[in-house]
Coordinates of C-alpha atoms in Angstrom, one line a residue:
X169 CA 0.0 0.0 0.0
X170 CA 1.1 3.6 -0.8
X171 CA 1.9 5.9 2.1
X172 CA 0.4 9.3 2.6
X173 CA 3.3 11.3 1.6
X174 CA 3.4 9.4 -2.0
X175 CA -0.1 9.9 -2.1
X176 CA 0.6 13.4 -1.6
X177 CA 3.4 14.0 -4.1
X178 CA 0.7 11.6 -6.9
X179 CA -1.9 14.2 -6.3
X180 CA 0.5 17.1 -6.7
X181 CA 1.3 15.8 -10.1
X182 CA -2.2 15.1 -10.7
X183 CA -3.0 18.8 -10.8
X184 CA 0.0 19.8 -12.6
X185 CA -0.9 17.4 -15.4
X186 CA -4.6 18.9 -15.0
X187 CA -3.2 22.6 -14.9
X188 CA -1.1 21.8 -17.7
X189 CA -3.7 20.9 -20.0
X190 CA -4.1 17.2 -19.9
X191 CA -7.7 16.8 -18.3
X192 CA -8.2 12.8 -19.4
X193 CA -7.4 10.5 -16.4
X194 CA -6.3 7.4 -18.3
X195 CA -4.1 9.5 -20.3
X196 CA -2.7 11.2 -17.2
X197 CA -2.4 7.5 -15.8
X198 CA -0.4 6.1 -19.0
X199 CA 2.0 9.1 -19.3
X200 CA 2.9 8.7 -15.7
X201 CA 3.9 5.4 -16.1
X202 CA 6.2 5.9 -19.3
X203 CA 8.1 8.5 -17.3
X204 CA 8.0 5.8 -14.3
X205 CA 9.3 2.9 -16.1
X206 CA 12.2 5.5 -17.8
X207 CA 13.2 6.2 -13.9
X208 CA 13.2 2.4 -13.2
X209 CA 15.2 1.4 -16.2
X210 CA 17.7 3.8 -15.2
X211 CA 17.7 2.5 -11.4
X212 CA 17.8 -0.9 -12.5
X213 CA 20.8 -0.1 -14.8
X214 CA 22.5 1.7 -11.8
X215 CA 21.5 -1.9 -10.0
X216 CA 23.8 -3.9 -13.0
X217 CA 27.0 -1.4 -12.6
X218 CA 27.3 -1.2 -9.3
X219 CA 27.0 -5.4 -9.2
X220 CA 29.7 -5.3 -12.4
X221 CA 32.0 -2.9 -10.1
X222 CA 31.8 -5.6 -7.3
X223 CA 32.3 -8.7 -9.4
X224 CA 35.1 -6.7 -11.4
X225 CA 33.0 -7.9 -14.2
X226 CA 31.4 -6.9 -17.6
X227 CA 28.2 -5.6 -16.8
X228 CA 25.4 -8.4 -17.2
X229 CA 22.6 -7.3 -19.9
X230 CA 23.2 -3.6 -19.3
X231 CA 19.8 -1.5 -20.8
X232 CA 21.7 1.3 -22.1
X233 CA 24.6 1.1 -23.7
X234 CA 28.2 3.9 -23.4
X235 CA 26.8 6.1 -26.1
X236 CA 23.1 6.4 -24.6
X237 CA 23.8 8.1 -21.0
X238 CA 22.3 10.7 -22.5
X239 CA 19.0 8.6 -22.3
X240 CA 19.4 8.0 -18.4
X241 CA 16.9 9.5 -16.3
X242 CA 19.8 10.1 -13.7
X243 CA 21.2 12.4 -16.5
X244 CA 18.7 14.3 -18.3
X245 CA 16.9 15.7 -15.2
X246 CA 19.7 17.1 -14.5
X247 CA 20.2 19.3 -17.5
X248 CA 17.9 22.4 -16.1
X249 CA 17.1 23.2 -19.6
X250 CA 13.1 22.9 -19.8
X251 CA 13.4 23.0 -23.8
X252 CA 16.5 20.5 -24.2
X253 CA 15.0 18.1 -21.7
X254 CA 11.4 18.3 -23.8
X255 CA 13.5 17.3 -26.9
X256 CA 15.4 14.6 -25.4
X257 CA 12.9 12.8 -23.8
X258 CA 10.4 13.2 -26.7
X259 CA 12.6 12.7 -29.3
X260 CA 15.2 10.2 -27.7
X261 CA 13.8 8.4 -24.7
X262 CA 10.4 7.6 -25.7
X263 CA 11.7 5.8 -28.9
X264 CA 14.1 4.2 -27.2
X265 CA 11.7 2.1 -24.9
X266 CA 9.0 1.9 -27.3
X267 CA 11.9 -0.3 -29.2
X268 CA 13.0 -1.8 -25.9
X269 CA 10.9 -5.5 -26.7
X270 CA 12.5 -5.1 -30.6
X271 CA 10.4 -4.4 -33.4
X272 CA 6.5 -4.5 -33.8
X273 CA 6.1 -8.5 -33.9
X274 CA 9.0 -9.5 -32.3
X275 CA 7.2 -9.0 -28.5
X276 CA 4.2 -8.9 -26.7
X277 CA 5.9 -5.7 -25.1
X278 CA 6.9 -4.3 -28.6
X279 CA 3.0 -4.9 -29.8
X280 CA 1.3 -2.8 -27.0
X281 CA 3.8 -0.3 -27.5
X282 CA 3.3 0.2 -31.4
X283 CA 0.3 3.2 -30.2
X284 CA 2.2 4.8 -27.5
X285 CA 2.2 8.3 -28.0
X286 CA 4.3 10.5 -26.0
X287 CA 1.5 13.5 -25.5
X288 CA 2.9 15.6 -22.4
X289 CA 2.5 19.0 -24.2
X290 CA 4.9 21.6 -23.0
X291 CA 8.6 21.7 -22.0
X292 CA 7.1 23.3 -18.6
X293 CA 4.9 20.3 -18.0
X294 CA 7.6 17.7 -18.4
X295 CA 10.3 19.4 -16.3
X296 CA 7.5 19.6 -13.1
X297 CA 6.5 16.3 -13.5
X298 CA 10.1 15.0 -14.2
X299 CA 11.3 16.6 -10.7
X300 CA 8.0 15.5 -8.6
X301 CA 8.6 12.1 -9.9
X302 CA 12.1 12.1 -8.7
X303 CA 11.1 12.0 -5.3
X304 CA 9.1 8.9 -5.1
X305 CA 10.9 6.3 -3.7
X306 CA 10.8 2.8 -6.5
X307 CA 12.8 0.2 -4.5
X308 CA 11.3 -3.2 -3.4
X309 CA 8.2 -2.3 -4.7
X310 CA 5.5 -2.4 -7.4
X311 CA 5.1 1.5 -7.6
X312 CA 3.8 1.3 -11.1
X313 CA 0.6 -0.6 -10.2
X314 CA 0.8 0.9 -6.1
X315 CA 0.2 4.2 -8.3
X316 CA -1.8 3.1 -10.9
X317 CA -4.5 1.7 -8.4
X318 CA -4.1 4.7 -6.3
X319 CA -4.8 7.0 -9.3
X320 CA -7.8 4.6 -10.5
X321 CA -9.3 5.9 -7.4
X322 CA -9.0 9.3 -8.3
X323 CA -11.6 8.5 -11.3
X324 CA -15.3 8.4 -10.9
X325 CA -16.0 4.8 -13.1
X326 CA -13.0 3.3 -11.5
X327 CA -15.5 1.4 -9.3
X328 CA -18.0 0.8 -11.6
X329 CA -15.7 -0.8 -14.1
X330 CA -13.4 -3.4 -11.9
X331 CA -10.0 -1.4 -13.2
X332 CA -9.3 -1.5 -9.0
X333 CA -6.5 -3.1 -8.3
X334 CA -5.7 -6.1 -6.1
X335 CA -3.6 -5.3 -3.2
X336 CA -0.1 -6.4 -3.1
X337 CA 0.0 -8.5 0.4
X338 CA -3.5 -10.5 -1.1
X339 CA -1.7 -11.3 -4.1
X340 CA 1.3 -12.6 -2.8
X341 CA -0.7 -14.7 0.0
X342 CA -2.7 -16.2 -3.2
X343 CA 0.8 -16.7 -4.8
X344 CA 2.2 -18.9 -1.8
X345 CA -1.0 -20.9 -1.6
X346 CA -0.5 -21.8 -5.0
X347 CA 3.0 -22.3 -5.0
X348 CA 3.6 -22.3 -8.8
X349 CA 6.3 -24.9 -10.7
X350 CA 8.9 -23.8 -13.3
X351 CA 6.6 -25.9 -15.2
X352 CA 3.2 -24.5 -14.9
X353 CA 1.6 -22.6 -17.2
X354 CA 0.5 -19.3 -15.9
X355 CA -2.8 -17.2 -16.8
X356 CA -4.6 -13.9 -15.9
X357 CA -8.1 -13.7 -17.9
X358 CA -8.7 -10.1 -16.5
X359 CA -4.7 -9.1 -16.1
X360 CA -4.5 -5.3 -15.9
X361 CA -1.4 -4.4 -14.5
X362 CA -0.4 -7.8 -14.2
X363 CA 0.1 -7.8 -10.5
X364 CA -0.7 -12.0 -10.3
X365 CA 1.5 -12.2 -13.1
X366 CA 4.4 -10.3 -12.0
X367 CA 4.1 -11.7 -7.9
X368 CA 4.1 -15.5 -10.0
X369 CA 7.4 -14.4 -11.4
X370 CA 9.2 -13.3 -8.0
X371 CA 7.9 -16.3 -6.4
X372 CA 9.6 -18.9 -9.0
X373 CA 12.8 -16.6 -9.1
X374 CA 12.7 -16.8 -5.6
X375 CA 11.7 -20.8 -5.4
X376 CA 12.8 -22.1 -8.5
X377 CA 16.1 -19.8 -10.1
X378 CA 18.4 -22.6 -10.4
X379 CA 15.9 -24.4 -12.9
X380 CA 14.5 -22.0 -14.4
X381 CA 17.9 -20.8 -15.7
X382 CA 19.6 -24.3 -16.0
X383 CA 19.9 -23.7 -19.4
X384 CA 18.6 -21.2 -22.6
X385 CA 15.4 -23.8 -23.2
X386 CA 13.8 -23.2 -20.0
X387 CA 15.1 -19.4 -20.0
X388 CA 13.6 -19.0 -22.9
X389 CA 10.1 -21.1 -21.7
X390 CA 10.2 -18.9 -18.4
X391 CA 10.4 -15.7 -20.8
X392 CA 8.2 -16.9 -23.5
X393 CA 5.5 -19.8 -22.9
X394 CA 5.0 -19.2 -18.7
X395 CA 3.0 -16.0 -18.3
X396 CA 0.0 -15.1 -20.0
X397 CA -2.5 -12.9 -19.2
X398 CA -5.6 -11.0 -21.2
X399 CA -7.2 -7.6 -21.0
X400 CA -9.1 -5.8 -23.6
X401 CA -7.6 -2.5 -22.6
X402 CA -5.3 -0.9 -24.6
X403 CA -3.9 1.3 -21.5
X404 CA -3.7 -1.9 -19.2
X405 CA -1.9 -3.9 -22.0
X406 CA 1.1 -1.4 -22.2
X407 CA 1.5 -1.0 -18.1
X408 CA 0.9 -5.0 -18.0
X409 CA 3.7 -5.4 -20.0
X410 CA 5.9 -3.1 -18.9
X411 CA 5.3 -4.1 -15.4
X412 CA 6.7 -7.8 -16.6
X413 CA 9.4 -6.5 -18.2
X414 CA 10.6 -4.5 -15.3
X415 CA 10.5 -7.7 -13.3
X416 CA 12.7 -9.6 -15.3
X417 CA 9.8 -11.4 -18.0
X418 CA 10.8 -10.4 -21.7
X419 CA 8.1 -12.0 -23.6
X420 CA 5.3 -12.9 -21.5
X421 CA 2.2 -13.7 -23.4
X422 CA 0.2 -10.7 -22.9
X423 CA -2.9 -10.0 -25.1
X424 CA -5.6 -7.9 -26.0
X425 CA -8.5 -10.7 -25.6
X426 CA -12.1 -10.2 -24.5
X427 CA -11.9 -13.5 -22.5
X428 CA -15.8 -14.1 -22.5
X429 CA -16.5 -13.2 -26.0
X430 CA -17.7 -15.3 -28.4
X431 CA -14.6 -14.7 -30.6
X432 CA -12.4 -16.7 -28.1
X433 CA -14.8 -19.7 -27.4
X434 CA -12.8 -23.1 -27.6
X435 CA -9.9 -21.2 -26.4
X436 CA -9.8 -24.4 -23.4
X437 CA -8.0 -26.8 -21.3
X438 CA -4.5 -24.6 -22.2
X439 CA -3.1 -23.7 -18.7
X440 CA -2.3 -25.4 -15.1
X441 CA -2.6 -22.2 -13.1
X442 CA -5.2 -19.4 -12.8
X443 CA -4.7 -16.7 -10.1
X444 CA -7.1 -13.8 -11.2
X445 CA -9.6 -11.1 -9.7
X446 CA -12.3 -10.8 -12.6
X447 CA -14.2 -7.6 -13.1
X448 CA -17.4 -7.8 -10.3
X449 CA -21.5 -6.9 -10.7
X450 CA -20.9 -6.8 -14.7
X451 CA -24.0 -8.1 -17.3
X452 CA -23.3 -9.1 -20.5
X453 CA -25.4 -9.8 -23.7
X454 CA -26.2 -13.9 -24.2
X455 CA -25.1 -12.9 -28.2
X456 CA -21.8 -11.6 -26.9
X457 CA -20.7 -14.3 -24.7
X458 CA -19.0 -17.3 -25.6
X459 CA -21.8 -20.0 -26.3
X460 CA -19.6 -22.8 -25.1
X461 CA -19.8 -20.4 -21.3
X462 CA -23.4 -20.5 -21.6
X463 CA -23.8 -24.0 -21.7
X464 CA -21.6 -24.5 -18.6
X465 CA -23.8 -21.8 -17.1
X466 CA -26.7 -20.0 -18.3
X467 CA -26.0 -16.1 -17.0
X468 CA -25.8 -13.1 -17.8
X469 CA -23.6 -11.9 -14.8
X470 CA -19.7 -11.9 -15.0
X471 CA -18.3 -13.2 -12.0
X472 CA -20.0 -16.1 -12.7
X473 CA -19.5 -16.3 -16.4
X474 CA -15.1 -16.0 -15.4
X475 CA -16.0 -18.9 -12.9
X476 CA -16.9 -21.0 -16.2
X477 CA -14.4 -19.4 -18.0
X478 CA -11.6 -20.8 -15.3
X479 CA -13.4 -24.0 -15.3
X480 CA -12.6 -24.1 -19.2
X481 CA -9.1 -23.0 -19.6
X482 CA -7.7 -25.0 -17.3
X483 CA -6.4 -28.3 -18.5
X484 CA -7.2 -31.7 -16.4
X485 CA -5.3 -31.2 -13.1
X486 CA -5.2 -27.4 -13.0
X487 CA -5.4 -25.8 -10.1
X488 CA -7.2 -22.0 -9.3
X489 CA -7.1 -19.2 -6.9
X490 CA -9.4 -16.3 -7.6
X491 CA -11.3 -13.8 -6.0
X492 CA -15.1 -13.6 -6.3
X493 CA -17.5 -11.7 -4.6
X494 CA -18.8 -13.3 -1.5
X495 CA -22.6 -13.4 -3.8
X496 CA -21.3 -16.5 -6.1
X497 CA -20.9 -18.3 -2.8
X498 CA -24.6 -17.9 -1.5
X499 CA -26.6 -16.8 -4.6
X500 CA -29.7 -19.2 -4.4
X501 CA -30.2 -18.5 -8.7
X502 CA -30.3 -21.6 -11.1
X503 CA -27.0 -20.4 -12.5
X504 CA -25.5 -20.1 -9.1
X505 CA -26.1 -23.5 -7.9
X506 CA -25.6 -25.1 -11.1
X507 CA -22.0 -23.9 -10.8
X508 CA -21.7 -24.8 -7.5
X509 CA -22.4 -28.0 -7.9
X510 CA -20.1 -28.0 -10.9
X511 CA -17.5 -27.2 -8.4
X512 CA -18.2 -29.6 -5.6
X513 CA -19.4 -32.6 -7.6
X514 CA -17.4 -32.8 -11.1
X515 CA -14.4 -30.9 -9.7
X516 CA -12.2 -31.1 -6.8
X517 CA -13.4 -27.8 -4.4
X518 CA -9.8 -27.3 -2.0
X519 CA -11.1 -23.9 0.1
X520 CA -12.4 -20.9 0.3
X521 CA -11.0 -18.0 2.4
X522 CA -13.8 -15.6 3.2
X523 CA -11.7 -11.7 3.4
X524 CA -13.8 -8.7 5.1
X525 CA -15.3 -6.4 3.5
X526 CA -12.6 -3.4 3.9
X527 CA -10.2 -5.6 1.6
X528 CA -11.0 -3.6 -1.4
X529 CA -11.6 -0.1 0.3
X530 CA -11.6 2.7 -0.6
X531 CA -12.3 1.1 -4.0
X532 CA -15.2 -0.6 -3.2
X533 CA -17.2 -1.9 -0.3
X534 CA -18.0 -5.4 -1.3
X535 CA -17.3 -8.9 1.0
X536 CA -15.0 -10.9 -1.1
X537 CA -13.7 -14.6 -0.9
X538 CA -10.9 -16.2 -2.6
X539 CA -11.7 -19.5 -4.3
X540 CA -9.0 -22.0 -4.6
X541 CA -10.2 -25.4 -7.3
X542 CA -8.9 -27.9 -9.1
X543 CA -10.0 -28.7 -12.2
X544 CA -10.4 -32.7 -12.5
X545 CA -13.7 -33.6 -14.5
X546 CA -13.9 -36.6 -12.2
X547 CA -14.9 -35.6 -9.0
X548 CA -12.6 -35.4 -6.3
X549 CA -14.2 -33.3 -3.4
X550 CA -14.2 -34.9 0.2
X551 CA -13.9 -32.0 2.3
X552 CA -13.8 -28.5 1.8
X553 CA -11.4 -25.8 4.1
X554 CA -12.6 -22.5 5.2
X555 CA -11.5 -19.6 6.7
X556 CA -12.7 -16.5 8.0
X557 CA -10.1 -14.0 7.9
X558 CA -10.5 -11.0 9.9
X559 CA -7.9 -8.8 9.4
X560 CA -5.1 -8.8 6.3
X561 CA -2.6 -6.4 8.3
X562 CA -4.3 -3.0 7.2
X563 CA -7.1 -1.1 8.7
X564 CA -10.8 -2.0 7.0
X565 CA -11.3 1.6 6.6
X566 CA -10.8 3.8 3.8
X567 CA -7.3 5.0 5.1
X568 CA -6.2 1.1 4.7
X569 CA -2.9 2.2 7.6
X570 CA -0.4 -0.5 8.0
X571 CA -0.9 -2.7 11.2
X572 CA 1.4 -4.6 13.2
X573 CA 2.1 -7.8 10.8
X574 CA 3.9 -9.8 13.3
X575 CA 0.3 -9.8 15.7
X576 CA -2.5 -12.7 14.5
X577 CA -5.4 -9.9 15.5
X578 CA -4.2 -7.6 13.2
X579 CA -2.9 -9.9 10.5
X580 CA -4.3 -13.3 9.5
X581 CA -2.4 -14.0 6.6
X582 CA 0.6 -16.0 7.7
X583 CA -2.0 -18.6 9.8
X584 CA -3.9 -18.8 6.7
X585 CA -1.1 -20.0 4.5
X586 CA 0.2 -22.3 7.4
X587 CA -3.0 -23.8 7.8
X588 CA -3.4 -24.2 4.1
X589 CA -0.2 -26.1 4.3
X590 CA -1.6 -28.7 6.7
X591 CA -4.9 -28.7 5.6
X592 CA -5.2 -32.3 7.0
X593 CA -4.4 -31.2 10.1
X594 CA -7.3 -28.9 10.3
X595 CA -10.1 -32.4 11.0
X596 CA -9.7 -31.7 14.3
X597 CA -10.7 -28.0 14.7
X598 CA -14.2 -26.8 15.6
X599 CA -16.7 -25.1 13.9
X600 CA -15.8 -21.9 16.3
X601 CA -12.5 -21.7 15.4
X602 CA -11.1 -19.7 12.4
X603 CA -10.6 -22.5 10.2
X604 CA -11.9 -26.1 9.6
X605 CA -13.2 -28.8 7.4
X606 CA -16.5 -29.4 6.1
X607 CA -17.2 -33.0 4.4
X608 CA -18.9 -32.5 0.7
X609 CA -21.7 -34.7 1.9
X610 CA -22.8 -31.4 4.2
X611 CA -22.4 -28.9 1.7
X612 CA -24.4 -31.1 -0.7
X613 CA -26.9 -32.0 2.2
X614 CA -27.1 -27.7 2.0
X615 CA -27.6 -27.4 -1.4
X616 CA -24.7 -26.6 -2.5
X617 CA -24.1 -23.4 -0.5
X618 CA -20.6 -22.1 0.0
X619 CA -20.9 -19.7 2.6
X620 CA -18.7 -19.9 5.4
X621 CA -21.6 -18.4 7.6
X622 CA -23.8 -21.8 6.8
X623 CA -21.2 -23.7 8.1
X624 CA -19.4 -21.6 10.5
X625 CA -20.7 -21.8 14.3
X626 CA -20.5 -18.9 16.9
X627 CA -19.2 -20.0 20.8
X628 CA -21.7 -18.0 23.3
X629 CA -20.2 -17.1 26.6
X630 CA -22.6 -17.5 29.3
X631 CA -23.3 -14.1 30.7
X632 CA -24.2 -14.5 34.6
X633 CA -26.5 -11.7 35.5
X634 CA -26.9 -10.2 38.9
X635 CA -30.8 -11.1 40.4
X636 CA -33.9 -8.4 39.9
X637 CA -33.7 -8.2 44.1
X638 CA -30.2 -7.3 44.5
X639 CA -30.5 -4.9 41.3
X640 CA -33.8 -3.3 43.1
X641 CA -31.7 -3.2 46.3
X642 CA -28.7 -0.9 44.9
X643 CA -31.0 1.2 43.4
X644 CA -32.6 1.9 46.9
X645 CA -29.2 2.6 48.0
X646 CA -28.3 4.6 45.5
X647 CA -31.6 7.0 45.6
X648 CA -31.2 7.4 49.8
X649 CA -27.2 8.5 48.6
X650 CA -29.1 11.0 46.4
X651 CA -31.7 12.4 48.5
X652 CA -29.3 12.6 51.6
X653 CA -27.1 14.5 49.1
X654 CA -30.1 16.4 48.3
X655 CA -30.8 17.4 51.4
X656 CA -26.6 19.0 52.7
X657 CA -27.3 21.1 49.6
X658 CA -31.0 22.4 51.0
X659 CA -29.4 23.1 54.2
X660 CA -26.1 25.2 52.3
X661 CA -28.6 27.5 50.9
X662 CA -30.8 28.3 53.8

């Protein structure tokens, strides 16, 4: 999460982007990021000399080369020239990384990239924005998509339209739970910024390095065939890919796909792992949507229609962890339970981790869950593990301030992955506790409900209540205290 002082510094560029005569958020948003991902190539370029200085070595990949200093961001804010800065980063820079994935073709990266316009307006402008963006800190962190989802915020359909983005700490939890292979096959159907994407890469450099660069085949299947994620906006497409290429991934498989249209029906049974948050409280047309969708559920309503969607891109054996609102759990529709049935009865259901509502805030409002599956066509379900986290290590207000992360009450999320590591373990909890087991023949015995609250039982505390007489008694007590107090203040006045 973004502190207050970035937040701060974002919204003083905001209005200087605003003042300066670029009024369309989204284009504020993508213009901010080209200049962010300029400063991070030069950081990370910084990163490889200082590493090549140590190691008395030639530097490893290096970004620019000895006659493009010129290009660094370290260098050209420095020039103090409003006009030569304008021409340099216009003229030079913007060239240079829209050519950074090689020519149109060649990379996902280099695809997205073809549109890019570079449409800051003034010399004035840039040189403002250049020296406020200076000062936000980029280490250890996914700035780009801290920023974006900030900024998303700042604009009125960002709600309305699902562009919110999932926070970092849920993302990485979903990550671990999953606990991808170098040879899984990765997808996004609804990737924005590519936040699942990018937090699947860290976890397999951090997991897997040694075999994932034992030799240029699986490089080149890490880089290439791993990662791929859809969106349908143009704007999301370019920070998606950036944001992978930033983090190491040259050639993920990024594309501009409506995922539930009818033009990518049969599209199925491609990928092992699905981590995803799908756009929430959408309605589609049934002549839009994928006809091969409709007859795994007939609805109109998207979160249900990207459950199907998982269902069908996954191959035999593919495991799932996505986020739906809490609503596909408990909705009592014919579409509803027909896919919950799906899940429970043709599939393997693993758990469901109900988060509170304040997850999403200030974005949105609404209880979410995250739903973890595996894809088996054969059944598979004995019994299912829920959750109820309560807290995720932030406030559940709007501010969303950092908690104490090392205490359970304020931060659930290292018990949930633990638990989720033993689930057999769990047999022996209660219904009271946070987590336990519930056997399939319950939830079918329910009708297929999957809502942790149908299952979920609440411990009372006896309450042992003083008796009316000795409650009548202190009363009596009290009111002679009063009228003898009363009375000392008659006798004062006389």
């Amino acid at each position: 999460m973004i502190t207050g002082t970035i937040k701060s510094q974002v919204d003083q560029i905001w209005n200087a982007f605003w003042s300066g005569g670029i009024s369309n958020p989204m284009e504020v948003i993508e213009q901010m990021t080209y200049l962010l991902f300029i400063k991070r190539l030069d950081e990370m370029q910084t990163v490889k000399e200082k590493k090549a200085n140590r190691t008395k070595q030639p530097i490893e990949n290096p970004i620019f080369n000895t006659r493009q200093k010129k290009l660094r961001w370290s260098h050209f804010k420095e020039l103090g020239d409003p006009g030569l800065l304008y021409h340099i980063v216009s003229e030079e820079v913007f060239p240079f990384i829209k050519k950074l994935g090689g020519q149109y073709g060649d990379s996902t990266y280099a695809t997205h990239m073809k549109d890019a316009r570079f449409t800051i307006p003034n010399p004035a402008l840039l040189a403002k924005v250049v020296d406020m963006l200076d000062a936000i800190p980029m280490e250890d962190r996914d700035t780009k998509g801290d920023l974006y989802e900030y900024m998303l915020g700042k604009i009125a359909s960002a709600g309305q339209n699902g562009q919110f983005r999932t926070p970092r700490h849920i993302i990485k939890l979903m990550v671990e739970m999953m606990a991808p292979k170098p040879s899984d096959t990765i997808c996004d159907p609804a990737c924005g910024t590519a936040g699942f994407l990018v937090a699947a890469s860290e976890y397999l450099n951090q997991h897997h390095s040694d075999e994932i660069y034992a030799d240029k085949k699986s490089a080149k299947r890490f880089n290439e065939k791993t990662f791929h994620g859809f969106d349908f906006d143009s704007t999301m497409l370019r920070v998606g890919s950036m944001n992978m290429l930033l983090h190491g991934v040259e050639n993920p498989a990024i594309e501009n796909r409506d995922s539930l249209s009818e033009g990518y029906a049969g599209v199925e049974g491609e990928f092992s792992l699905i981590l995803a948050n799908p756009p929430f409280a959408g309605s589609l047309d049934y002549e839009s949507t994928a006809k091969d969708l409709q007859a795994i559920v007939k609805t109109k309503k998207t979160e249900l229609l990207f459950v199907a969607l998982f269902l069908r891109l996954l191959k035999a054996g593919g495991r799932a962890a996505v986020i739906v609102p809490d609503g596909v759990l408990f909705g009592s529709s014919k579409a509803h339970k027909a896919l919950h049935r799906m899940l429970v009865e043709d599939h393997k259901l693993d758990g469901i981790v109900s988060m509170p509502s304040g997850v999403f805030r200030p974005y949105a409002g609404v209880s979410t869950a995250i739903l973890l599956f595996t894809k088996t066509n054969s059944g598979g379900t004995d019994d299912v593990w829920f959750y109820d986290m309560q807290a995720d290590g932030y406030s559940l207000d709007d501010k969303r301030n950092e908690l104490d992360g090392t205490k359970h009450d304020s931060n659930n999320l290292p018990d949930i992955l633990k638990r989720w590591q033993h689930r057999k373990a769990e047999a022996k909890r209660g219904r009271t506790e946070q987590s336990f087991l519930v056997p399939k023949a319950e939830i079918a015995g329910n009708d297929y409900d999957l809502s942790i609250n149908r299952y979920k039982q609440v411990a009372y505390e006896e309450v042992q209540h003083e008796s009316p007489q000795k409650i009548l008694a202190e009363l009596k007590t009290l009111e002679s205290e009063i009228m003898r107090g009363i009375k000392e203040l008659e006798g004062m006045l006389q």
